[in-house]
mmCIF file of C-alpha atoms and ligand atoms in Angstrom:
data_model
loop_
_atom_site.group_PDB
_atom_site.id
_atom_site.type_symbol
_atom_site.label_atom_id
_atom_site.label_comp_id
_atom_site.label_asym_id
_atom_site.label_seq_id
_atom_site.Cartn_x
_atom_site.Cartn_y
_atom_site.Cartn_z
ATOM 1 C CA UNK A 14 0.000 0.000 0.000
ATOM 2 C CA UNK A 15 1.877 3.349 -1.102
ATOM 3 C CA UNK A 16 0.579 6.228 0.687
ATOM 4 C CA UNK A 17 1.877 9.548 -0.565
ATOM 5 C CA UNK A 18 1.221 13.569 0.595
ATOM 6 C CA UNK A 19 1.192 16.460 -1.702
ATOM 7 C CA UNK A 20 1.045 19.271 0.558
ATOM 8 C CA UNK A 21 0.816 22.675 0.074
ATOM 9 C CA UNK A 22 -0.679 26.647 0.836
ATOM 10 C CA UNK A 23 -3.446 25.716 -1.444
ATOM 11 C CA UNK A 24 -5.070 29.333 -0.999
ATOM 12 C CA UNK A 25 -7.056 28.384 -3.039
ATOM 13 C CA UNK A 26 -6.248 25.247 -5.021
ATOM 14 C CA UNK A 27 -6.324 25.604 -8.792
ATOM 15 C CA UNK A 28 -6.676 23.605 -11.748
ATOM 16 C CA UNK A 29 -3.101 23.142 -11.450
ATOM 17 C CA UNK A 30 -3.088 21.731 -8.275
ATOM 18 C CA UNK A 31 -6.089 19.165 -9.305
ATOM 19 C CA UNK A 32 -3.870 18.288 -12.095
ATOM 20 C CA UNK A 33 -1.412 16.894 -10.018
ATOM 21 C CA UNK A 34 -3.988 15.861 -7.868
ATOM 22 C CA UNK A 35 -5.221 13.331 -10.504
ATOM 23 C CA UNK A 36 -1.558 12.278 -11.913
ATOM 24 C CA UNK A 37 -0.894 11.916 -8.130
ATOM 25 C CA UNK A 38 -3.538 9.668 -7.253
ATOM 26 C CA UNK A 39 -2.740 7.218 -10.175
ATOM 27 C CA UNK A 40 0.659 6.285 -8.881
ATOM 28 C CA UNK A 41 -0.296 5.979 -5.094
ATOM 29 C CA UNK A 42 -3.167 3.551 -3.319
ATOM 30 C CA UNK A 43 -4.314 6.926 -1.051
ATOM 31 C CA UNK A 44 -3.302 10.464 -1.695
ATOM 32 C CA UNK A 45 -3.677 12.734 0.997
ATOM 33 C CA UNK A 46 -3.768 16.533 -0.006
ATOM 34 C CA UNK A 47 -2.376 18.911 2.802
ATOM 35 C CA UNK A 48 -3.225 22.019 3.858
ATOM 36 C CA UNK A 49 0.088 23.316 5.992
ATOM 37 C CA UNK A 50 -2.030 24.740 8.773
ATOM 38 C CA UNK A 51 0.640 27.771 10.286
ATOM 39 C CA UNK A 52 1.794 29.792 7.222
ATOM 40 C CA UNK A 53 3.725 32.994 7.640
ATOM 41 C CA UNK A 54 2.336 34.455 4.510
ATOM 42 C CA UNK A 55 -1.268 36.095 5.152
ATOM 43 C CA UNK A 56 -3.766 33.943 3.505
ATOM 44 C CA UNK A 57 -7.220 34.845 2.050
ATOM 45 C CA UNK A 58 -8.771 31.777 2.712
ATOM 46 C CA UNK A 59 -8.913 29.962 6.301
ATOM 47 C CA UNK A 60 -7.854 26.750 6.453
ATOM 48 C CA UNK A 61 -10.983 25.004 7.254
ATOM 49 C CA UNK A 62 -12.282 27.214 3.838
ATOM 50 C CA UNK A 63 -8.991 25.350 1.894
ATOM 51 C CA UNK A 64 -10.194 22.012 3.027
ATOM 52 C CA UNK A 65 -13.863 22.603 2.402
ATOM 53 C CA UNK A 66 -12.695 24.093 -1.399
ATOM 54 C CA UNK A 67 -10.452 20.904 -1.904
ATOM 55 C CA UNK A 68 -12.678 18.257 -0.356
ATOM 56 C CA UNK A 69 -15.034 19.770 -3.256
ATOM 57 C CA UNK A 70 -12.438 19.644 -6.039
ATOM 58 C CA UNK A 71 -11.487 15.968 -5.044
ATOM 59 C CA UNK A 72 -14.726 14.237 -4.461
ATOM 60 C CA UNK A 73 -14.464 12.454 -7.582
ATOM 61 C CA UNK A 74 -11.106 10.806 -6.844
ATOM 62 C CA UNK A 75 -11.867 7.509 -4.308
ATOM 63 C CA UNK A 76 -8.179 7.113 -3.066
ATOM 64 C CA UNK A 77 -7.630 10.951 -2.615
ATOM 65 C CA UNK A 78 -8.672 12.257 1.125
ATOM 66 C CA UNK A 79 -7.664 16.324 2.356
ATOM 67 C CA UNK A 80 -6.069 17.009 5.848
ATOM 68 C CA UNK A 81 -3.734 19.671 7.195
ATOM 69 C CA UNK A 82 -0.376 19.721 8.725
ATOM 70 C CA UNK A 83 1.479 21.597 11.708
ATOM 71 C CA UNK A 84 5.137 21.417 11.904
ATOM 72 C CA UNK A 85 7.474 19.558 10.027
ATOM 73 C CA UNK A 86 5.830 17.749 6.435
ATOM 74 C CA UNK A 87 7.800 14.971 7.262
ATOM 75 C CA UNK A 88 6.464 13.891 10.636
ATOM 76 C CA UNK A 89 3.158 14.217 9.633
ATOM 77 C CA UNK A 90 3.555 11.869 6.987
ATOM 78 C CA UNK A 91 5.397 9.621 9.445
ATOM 79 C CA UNK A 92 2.157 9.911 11.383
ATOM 80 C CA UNK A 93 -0.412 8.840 7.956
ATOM 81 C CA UNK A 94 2.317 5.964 7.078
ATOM 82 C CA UNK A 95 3.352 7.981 3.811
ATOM 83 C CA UNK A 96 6.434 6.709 2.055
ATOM 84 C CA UNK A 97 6.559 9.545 -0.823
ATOM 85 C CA UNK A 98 5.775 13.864 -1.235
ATOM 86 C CA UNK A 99 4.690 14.977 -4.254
ATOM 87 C CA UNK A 100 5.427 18.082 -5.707
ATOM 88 C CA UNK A 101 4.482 19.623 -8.461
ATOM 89 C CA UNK A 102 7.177 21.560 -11.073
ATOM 90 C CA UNK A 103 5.322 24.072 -13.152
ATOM 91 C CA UNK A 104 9.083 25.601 -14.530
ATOM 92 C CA UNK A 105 13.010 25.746 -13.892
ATOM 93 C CA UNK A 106 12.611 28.758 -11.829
ATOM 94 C CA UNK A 107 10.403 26.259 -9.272
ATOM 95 C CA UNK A 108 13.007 23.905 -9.004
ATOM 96 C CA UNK A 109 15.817 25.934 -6.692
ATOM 97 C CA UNK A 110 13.469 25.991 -3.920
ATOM 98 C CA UNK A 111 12.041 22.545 -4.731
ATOM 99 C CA UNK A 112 14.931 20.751 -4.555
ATOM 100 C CA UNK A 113 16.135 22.580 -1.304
ATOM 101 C CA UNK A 114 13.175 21.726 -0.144
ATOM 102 C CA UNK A 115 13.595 18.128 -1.195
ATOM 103 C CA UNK A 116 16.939 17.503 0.126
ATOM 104 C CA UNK A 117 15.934 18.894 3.410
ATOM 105 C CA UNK A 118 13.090 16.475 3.884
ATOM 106 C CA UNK A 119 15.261 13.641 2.913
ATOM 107 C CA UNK A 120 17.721 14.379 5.284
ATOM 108 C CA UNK A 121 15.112 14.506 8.197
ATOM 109 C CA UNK A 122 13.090 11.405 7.036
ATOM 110 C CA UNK A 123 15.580 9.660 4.697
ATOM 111 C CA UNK A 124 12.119 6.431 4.491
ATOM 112 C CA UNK A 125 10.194 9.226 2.628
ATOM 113 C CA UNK A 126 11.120 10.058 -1.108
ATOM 114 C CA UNK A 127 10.006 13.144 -2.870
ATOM 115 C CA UNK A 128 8.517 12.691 -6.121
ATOM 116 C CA UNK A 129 8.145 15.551 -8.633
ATOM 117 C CA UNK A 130 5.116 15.530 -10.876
ATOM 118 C CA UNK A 131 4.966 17.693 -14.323
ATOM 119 C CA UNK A 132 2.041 19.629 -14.247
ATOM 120 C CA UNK A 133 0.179 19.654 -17.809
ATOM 121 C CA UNK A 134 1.283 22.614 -20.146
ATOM 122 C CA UNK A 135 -1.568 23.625 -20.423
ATOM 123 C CA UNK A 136 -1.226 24.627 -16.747
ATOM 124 C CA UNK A 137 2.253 25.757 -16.180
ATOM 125 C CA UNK A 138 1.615 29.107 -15.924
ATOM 126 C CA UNK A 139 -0.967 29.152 -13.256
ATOM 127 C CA UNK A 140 -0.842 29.748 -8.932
ATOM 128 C CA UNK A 141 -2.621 30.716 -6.529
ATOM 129 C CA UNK A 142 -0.664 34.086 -6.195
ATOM 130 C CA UNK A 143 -1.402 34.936 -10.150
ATOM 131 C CA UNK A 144 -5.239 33.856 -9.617
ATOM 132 C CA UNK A 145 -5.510 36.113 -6.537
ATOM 133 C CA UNK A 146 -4.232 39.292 -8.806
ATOM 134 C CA UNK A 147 -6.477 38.367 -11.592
ATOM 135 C CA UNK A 148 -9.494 38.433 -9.776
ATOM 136 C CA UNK A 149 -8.735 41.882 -8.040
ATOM 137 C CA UNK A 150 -7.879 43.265 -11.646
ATOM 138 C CA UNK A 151 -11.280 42.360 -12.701
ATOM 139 C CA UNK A 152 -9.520 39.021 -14.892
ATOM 140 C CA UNK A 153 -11.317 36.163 -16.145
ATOM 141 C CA UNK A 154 -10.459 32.940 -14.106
ATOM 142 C CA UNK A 155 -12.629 30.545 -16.494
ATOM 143 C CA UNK A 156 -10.485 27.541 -16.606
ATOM 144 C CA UNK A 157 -7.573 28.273 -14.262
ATOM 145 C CA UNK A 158 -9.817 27.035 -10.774
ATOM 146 C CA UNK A 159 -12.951 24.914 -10.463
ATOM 147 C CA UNK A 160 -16.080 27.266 -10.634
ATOM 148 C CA UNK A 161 -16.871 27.071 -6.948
ATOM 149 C CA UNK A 162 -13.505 27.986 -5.992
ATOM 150 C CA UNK A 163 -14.360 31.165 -8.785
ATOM 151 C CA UNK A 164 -17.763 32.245 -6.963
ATOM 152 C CA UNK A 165 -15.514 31.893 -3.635
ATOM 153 C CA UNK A 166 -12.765 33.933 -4.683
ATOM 154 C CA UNK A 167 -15.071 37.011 -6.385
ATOM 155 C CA UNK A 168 -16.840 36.887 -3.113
ATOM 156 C CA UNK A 169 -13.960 37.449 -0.754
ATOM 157 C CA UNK A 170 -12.196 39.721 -2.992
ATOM 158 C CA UNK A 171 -14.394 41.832 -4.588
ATOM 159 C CA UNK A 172 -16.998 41.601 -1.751
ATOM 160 C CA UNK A 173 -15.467 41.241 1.197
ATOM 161 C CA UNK A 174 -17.236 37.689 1.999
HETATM 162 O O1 PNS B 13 2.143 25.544 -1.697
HETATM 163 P P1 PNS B 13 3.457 25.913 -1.076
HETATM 164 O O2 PNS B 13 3.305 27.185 -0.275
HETATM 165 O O3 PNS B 13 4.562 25.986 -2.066
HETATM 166 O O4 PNS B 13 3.807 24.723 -0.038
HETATM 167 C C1 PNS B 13 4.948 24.782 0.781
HETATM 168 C C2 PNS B 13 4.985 23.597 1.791
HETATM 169 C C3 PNS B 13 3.720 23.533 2.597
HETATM 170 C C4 PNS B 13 5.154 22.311 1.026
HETATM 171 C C5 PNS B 13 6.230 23.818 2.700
HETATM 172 O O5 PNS B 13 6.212 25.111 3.193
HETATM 173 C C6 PNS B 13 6.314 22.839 3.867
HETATM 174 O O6 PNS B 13 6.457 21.646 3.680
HETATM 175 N N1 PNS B 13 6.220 23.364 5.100
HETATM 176 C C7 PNS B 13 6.281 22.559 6.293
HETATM 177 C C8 PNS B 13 7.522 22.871 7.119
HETATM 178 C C9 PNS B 13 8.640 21.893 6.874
HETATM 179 O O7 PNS B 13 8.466 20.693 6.898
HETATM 180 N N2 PNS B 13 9.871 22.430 6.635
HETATM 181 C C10 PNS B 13 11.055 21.635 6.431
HETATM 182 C C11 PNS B 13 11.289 21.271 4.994
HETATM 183 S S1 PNS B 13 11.888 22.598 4.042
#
């Protein structure tokens, strides 16, 4: 049974993220999506509204499950009996950190192997940070986040909800 996390902000998740979800899920028996619970950055969504926006996106997918993480990545997937990460690489200029990243978590858990994970070109130029701007600059998100996370996102930027 191979167990794997993909962790993450996921403020909010996009259809980048749920592409990696799905590639994800094929390789592993259970995916478990993770919401890192104490970020420094200021997010716009809680992270009880992350979980409730991912549970959504991933309802389809039987072996994929969302919970969220304190502390270190790799003793929480200690704790869920996880033997691999996932990460997703969008471009070169994701790697740096990735691999620092990485090599860090290998050295603290040297059982759990991080596995990187192409994101679809179609993709590749999305996040969470470039969604965010686009719908304060009055962009069209069709196709760059599922539609509830859309009605979610006008509401608490452009209303305040
Ligand atoms: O979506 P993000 O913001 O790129 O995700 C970053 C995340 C959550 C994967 C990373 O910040 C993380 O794993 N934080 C937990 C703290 C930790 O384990 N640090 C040691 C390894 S560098």
């Amino acid at each position: 049974m191979v167990i794997a996390v993909y962790p993450g902000s996921f403020d909010p998740i996009t259809n980048g993220h749920l592409d990696l979800v799905e590639r994800g899920a094929r390789l592993c028996d259970r995916l478990i999506v993770a919401v890192l619970e104490n970020e420094s950055k200021q997010p716009l969504f809680t992270v009880a509204e992350r979980m409730e926006m991912l549970r959504e996106a991933v309802r389809d997918y039987a072996n994929v499950e969302v919970g969220s993480f304190d502390g270190l990545l790799v003793d929480y997937a200690r704790q869920k009996g996880a033997t691999a990460i996932v990460r997703g690489i969008r471009a070169i200029s994701d790697y740096e950190h990735e691999l620092q990243m990485a090599l860090m978590n290998r050295r603290l858990c040297p059982s759990v192997e991080t596995v990187f994970l192409m994101s679809s070109e179609a993709y590749s130029f999305i996040s969470s940070r470039i969604v965010k701007e686009l719908i304060r600059l009055g962009g069209n998100l069709t196709g760059l986040v599922p539609p509830s996370v859309e009605v979610r996102l006008r509401n608490r930027v452009l209303k305040g909800v």
